[in-house]
Short mmCIF file of C-alpha atoms in Angstrom, two decimals:
data_model
loop_
_atom_site.label_atom_id
_atom_site.label_comp_id
_atom_site.label_asym_id
_atom_site.label_seq_id
_atom_site.Cartn_x
_atom_site.Cartn_y
_atom_site.Cartn_z
CA MET A 1 50.29 47.32 25.83
CA ALA A 2 49.28 47.64 29.49
CA ARG A 3 49.24 50.92 31.35
CA GLY A 4 48.76 51.49 35.04
CA ASN A 5 47.99 54.44 37.30
CA ALA A 6 45.91 56.19 34.66
CA LYS A 7 42.60 57.98 35.09
CA GLU A 8 39.59 55.74 34.62
CA LYS A 9 37.17 58.30 33.24
CA GLY A 10 36.13 57.77 29.65
CA ALA A 11 37.39 54.19 29.39
CA ARG A 12 34.70 53.05 26.99
CA SER A 13 34.75 56.15 24.82
CA SER A 14 38.53 55.93 24.44
CA GLY A 15 38.45 52.23 23.57
CA GLU A 16 40.28 51.19 26.72
CA VAL A 17 39.72 48.21 28.98
CA VAL A 18 40.16 49.02 32.66
CA VAL A 19 40.88 46.14 35.04
CA VAL A 20 39.57 46.99 38.50
CA SER A 21 40.20 45.37 41.88
CA ALA A 22 38.12 46.30 44.91
CA GLY A 23 36.67 49.16 42.88
CA ARG A 24 40.07 50.65 42.00
CA PRO A 25 41.80 50.71 38.59
CA LEU A 26 44.65 48.22 38.42
CA LEU A 27 45.61 48.11 34.73
CA ARG A 28 44.45 49.66 31.46
CA PHE A 29 44.68 48.14 27.98
CA ASP A 30 44.13 49.70 24.58
CA SER A 31 41.44 47.58 22.94
CA GLN A 32 42.94 47.53 19.44
CA ARG A 33 46.46 46.76 20.64
CA TRP A 34 45.12 43.96 22.86
CA LEU A 35 43.16 42.38 20.02
CA GLY A 36 46.19 42.61 17.75
CA ALA A 37 48.55 40.96 20.24
CA ASP A 38 49.39 37.26 20.21
CA ARG A 39 49.00 34.98 23.25
CA ALA A 40 52.59 35.43 24.40
CA ARG A 41 52.27 39.22 24.50
CA ARG A 42 48.96 38.98 26.33
CA ARG A 43 50.44 36.65 28.94
CA LYS A 44 53.37 39.01 29.40
CA ALA A 45 51.01 41.95 29.89
CA LEU A 46 48.94 40.05 32.46
CA ALA A 47 52.09 38.97 34.33
CA ARG A 48 51.96 42.39 35.98
CA VAL A 49 48.92 41.18 37.90
CA PRO A 50 49.95 39.38 41.12
CA ARG A 51 48.89 35.75 41.45
CA HIS A 52 47.61 36.31 44.97
CA LEU A 53 46.08 39.26 46.78
CA ARG A 54 45.36 39.80 50.44
CA ARG A 55 42.39 41.69 51.73
CA ARG A 56 41.58 42.62 55.28
CA ARG A 57 38.06 42.61 56.66
CA GLN A 58 37.84 43.67 60.30
CA ALA A 59 39.94 41.07 62.17
CA SER A 60 40.18 38.76 59.13
CA THR A 61 42.83 38.35 56.45
CA ILE A 62 41.60 36.71 53.24
CA THR A 63 43.96 35.37 50.56
CA LEU A 64 42.60 35.59 47.01
CA ARG A 65 43.94 33.77 43.97
CA VAL A 66 43.80 35.62 40.64
CA ASP A 67 42.54 33.63 37.65
CA ARG A 68 44.69 35.04 34.84
CA ARG A 69 43.06 32.89 32.15
CA ALA A 70 39.63 34.19 33.08
CA LEU A 71 41.05 37.72 33.15
CA SER A 72 42.42 37.31 29.62
CA ARG A 73 38.99 36.21 28.38
CA ARG A 74 37.28 39.13 30.11
CA VAL A 75 39.69 41.67 28.66
CA THR A 76 39.24 40.18 25.19
CA ASP A 77 35.44 40.31 25.44
CA ALA A 78 35.55 43.90 26.68
CA ALA A 79 38.00 44.93 23.94
CA ARG A 80 35.72 43.47 21.27
CA GLY A 81 32.91 45.53 22.74
CA GLY A 82 34.90 48.73 22.53
CA GLY A 83 36.34 48.82 26.04
CA GLY A 84 34.98 49.19 29.56
CA ARG A 85 35.53 48.06 33.12
CA VAL A 86 36.59 44.49 33.88
CA PRO A 87 36.52 43.16 37.45
CA LEU A 88 39.59 41.17 38.45
CA PRO A 89 38.50 37.49 38.69
CA VAL A 90 39.55 36.16 42.07
CA ARG A 91 38.49 33.45 44.51
CA ALA A 92 39.28 33.05 48.18
CA VAL A 93 41.71 30.22 48.88
CA ALA A 94 42.63 30.89 52.52
CA ALA A 95 41.49 33.02 55.42
CA SER A 96 42.25 33.61 59.06
CA THR A 97 40.54 35.62 61.77
CA ARG A 98 42.29 36.65 64.94
CA LEU A 99 39.95 36.07 67.88
CA PRO A 100 40.85 36.16 71.56
CA ILE A 101 41.30 32.69 72.99
CA VAL A 102 38.98 31.94 75.91
CA ARG A 103 39.12 29.00 78.28
CA GLN A 104 35.83 27.79 79.71
CA ARG A 105 35.49 28.44 83.43
CA LEU A 106 33.03 25.65 84.17
CA ARG A 107 33.03 21.99 83.31
CA ASN A 108 30.18 22.25 80.83
CA ASN A 109 30.02 25.84 79.56
CA CYS A 110 31.99 25.42 76.35
CA GLU A 111 29.12 26.96 74.36
CA THR A 112 29.12 30.31 76.17
CA ALA A 113 32.93 30.42 76.13
CA ALA A 114 32.80 29.88 72.36
CA LEU A 115 30.15 32.57 71.96
CA GLU A 116 32.29 35.00 73.96
CA MET A 117 34.99 34.54 71.31
CA LEU A 118 32.56 35.01 68.41
CA LEU A 119 31.08 38.17 69.91
CA ALA A 120 34.55 39.57 70.60
CA GLY A 121 35.28 39.25 66.89
CA ARG A 122 32.35 41.62 66.33
CA GLY A 123 33.58 44.10 68.89
CA ARG A 124 31.27 42.97 71.68
CA ARG A 125 33.09 41.96 74.86
CA ILE A 126 30.61 39.92 76.90
CA SER A 127 32.00 37.50 79.49
CA GLN A 128 31.15 33.82 79.40
CA SER A 129 29.85 34.11 82.98
CA ARG A 130 27.32 36.73 81.95
CA LEU A 131 26.33 34.76 78.86
CA GLN A 132 25.83 31.60 80.90
CA GLY A 133 23.61 33.50 83.32
CA GLU A 134 21.50 34.84 80.46
CA LEU A 135 21.25 31.55 78.57
CA ALA A 136 17.87 29.83 78.57
CA ARG A 137 17.69 26.62 80.60
CA SER A 138 15.58 23.56 80.03
CA GLU A 139 14.23 21.75 83.08
CA PRO A 140 14.54 19.51 84.93
CA VAL A 141 18.10 20.27 85.98
CA ASP A 142 18.67 16.61 86.84
CA PRO A 143 17.14 13.65 84.99
CA VAL A 144 14.15 11.99 86.62
CA GLY A 145 12.58 8.60 86.13
CA GLY A 146 13.81 5.06 86.20
CA GLY A 147 16.15 3.72 83.53
CA THR A 148 17.29 5.47 80.40
CA SER A 149 14.19 4.49 78.39
CA ALA A 150 11.90 6.30 80.85
CA MET A 151 14.30 9.11 81.78
CA VAL A 152 13.01 12.67 81.51
CA TRP A 153 15.49 15.52 81.12
CA GLY A 154 15.86 18.87 79.40
CA ASP A 155 15.75 19.80 75.72
CA PRO A 156 19.07 21.14 74.34
CA ASP A 157 17.15 22.72 71.45
CA ARG A 158 15.35 24.94 73.97
CA GLY A 159 17.96 25.66 76.61
CA PHE A 160 20.92 24.43 78.61
CA VAL A 161 20.49 20.89 79.92
CA GLY A 162 21.96 19.86 83.26
CA ARG A 163 24.42 21.63 85.49
CA PRO A 164 27.04 23.94 83.91
CA ASP A 165 29.49 23.18 86.73
CA GLY A 166 28.79 19.43 86.78
CA GLY A 167 27.63 17.51 89.81
CA GLY A 168 24.27 15.93 90.50
CA PRO A 169 23.32 12.43 89.39
CA ALA A 170 24.13 13.07 85.71
CA GLY A 171 26.43 16.09 85.74
CA GLY A 172 25.64 18.35 82.82
CA TYR A 173 25.10 18.09 79.12
CA GLY A 174 24.95 21.33 77.14
CA VAL A 175 22.90 23.31 74.64
CA TYR A 176 22.49 23.40 70.88
CA GLU A 177 22.55 26.13 68.25
CA ARG A 178 19.00 27.51 68.49
CA PRO A 179 19.21 28.89 72.06
CA MET A 180 22.75 30.12 71.38
CA ALA A 181 21.52 32.06 68.34
CA ALA A 182 18.83 33.68 70.49
CA LEU A 183 21.48 34.66 73.03
CA ALA A 184 23.68 36.17 70.30
CA ARG A 185 20.75 38.23 69.00
CA ARG A 186 20.20 39.55 72.52
CA HIS A 187 23.62 41.20 72.22
CA GLY A 188 23.01 42.80 68.85
CA ALA A 189 24.54 40.11 66.63
CA ARG A 190 22.97 38.64 63.49
CA PRO A 191 23.50 34.89 63.83
CA THR A 192 23.11 32.26 61.15
CA ARG A 193 22.59 28.75 62.49
CA SER A 194 22.54 25.44 60.67
CA ARG A 195 21.98 21.77 61.34
CA GLY A 196 22.92 18.98 58.98
CA ALA A 197 25.04 21.41 56.96
CA ARG A 198 27.62 20.32 54.41
CA PRO A 199 31.31 20.89 55.13
CA ALA A 200 31.56 23.13 52.05
CA ALA A 201 29.10 25.57 53.63
CA ILE A 202 31.29 25.87 56.73
CA TYR A 203 34.43 26.39 54.68
CA ALA A 204 32.71 29.07 52.60
CA GLU A 205 31.93 30.97 55.80
CA LEU A 206 35.57 30.77 56.87
CA LEU A 207 36.81 31.95 53.46
CA ALA A 208 34.46 34.92 53.75
CA GLY A 209 36.19 35.92 56.98
CA ARG A 210 33.49 34.66 59.33
CA PRO A 211 34.56 32.35 62.19
CA VAL A 212 32.17 29.47 62.88
CA MET A 213 31.11 27.93 66.18
CA THR A 214 30.65 24.18 65.65
CA TRP A 215 29.32 21.33 67.78
CA ILE A 216 31.52 18.26 67.82
CA GLY A 217 31.75 14.92 69.58
CA LEU A 218 35.13 14.53 71.24
CA SER A 219 34.27 10.83 71.43
CA ASP A 220 31.80 8.53 69.73
CA GLY A 221 29.56 8.41 72.78
CA PRO A 222 28.54 7.37 75.30
CA TYR A 223 25.11 7.99 73.84
CA VAL A 224 22.14 8.36 76.16
CA ARG A 225 18.46 8.57 75.24
CA TRP A 226 15.80 10.45 77.16
CA ARG A 227 12.57 12.35 76.66
CA THR A 228 11.74 15.95 77.36
CA ARG A 229 8.80 16.95 79.52
CA GLU A 230 6.86 17.48 76.30
CA GLY A 231 7.66 13.93 75.20
CA ARG A 232 10.23 14.72 72.51
CA PRO A 233 12.93 12.04 72.21
CA VAL A 234 16.55 13.19 72.58
CA THR A 235 19.72 11.24 71.89
CA GLY A 236 22.68 12.90 73.55
CA ASN A 237 26.38 12.26 73.05
CA PHE A 238 28.21 12.86 76.31
CA GLY A 239 31.30 13.73 74.31
CA GLU A 240 29.45 16.91 73.22
CA HIS A 241 31.69 19.97 72.88
CA THR A 242 31.91 23.24 70.93
CA VAL A 243 34.90 24.89 69.29
CA VAL A 244 35.36 27.97 67.11
CA LEU A 245 36.88 27.53 63.66
CA THR A 246 38.86 30.67 62.86
CA GLY A 247 40.66 29.94 59.60
CA LEU A 248 41.28 27.67 56.65
CA ARG A 249 44.31 27.02 54.47
CA GLY A 250 44.39 24.01 52.21
CA ASN A 251 43.43 20.96 54.25
CA ARG A 252 44.05 22.63 57.61
CA LEU A 253 41.65 24.36 59.94
CA ALA A 254 42.59 26.83 62.67
CA VAL A 255 40.65 26.10 65.86
CA ASN A 256 40.07 27.97 69.11
CA ASP A 257 39.31 25.31 71.72
CA PRO A 258 37.71 26.57 74.96
CA LEU A 259 38.31 23.24 76.69
CA ASP A 260 41.96 24.09 77.39
CA GLY A 261 42.07 27.64 76.04
CA ARG A 262 44.48 26.84 73.20
CA ARG A 263 44.75 27.51 69.49
CA LYS A 264 45.02 24.30 67.50
CA THR A 265 45.29 23.04 63.94
CA TRP A 266 43.10 20.20 62.72
CA THR A 267 42.76 18.48 59.38
CA LYS A 268 39.43 18.71 57.62
CA ARG A 269 39.04 14.96 58.02
CA LYS A 270 39.46 15.11 61.79
CA PHE A 271 36.98 17.95 62.12
CA GLU A 272 34.36 16.40 59.85
CA LEU A 273 34.49 13.11 61.77
CA MET A 274 33.84 14.80 65.11
CA TRP A 275 31.31 17.21 63.62
CA ARG A 276 29.12 14.38 62.26
CA ARG A 277 28.75 12.96 65.77
CA LEU A 278 26.69 15.99 66.82
CA GLY A 279 24.53 16.35 63.71
CA ARG A 280 26.70 18.89 61.84
CA ARG A 281 25.51 21.93 63.81
CA ALA A 282 27.04 25.37 63.39
CA LEU A 283 26.59 29.04 64.24
CA SER A 284 28.21 32.12 62.70
CA LEU A 285 27.65 35.86 63.06
CA HIS A 286 26.96 38.20 60.15
#
């Protein structure tokens, strides 16, 4: 009943249903024979379709699961209509992207080390040292004022706060997704940033073959409150850190951690706990 490796031209006029994958013919069915077949024969014909497919996109490998039940319904509908093209119904179930692993050179420059990895995945090799030098900064470098309630410091939504190499009365803090997106655009990337995102949105990015830079809290505090020079209140978690998620399979996430320059595997639960501590911030490149 099924035929492969046949020419696609004239599928509808000949009463054939052509199953296509990535724009290429995969199988062909005669409409009348398909409609006259029982369920067992249809299942046998569709058994020629693999349950999983792998597709490569730049440095990413995406695993797709074929929905054979949906395919059977599509072929039936097309056969009743006299034939035609039927796209293979698939959904991404796993993905991995091979990025270079980068270890941060300074105590507090995890963000630019993470961005170096993201940019490398897009074919742009820009060192973390250069990125740190180009990154906007938010003054004052060191907090001023007496006590935490009256303390004035920088705004991580506008630029890097504190000292990248530590030192000073408060050391350093870091920077959030908005200035990092501006820095990525400076190097020709098209960033998408989010705050308060749902985990499903992050996992969808990964399954599309796009690594995601995420802000996490390695610890639940200590939390410190201050105000910017403009008077905006800021609550900072001094466990602030960034990592790059590079893949997803089941309940496991592949992670590039610039803190020690190692590839790691985390559960979704572990990641989501730490991610909530920093407001569920993320950055990906399109």
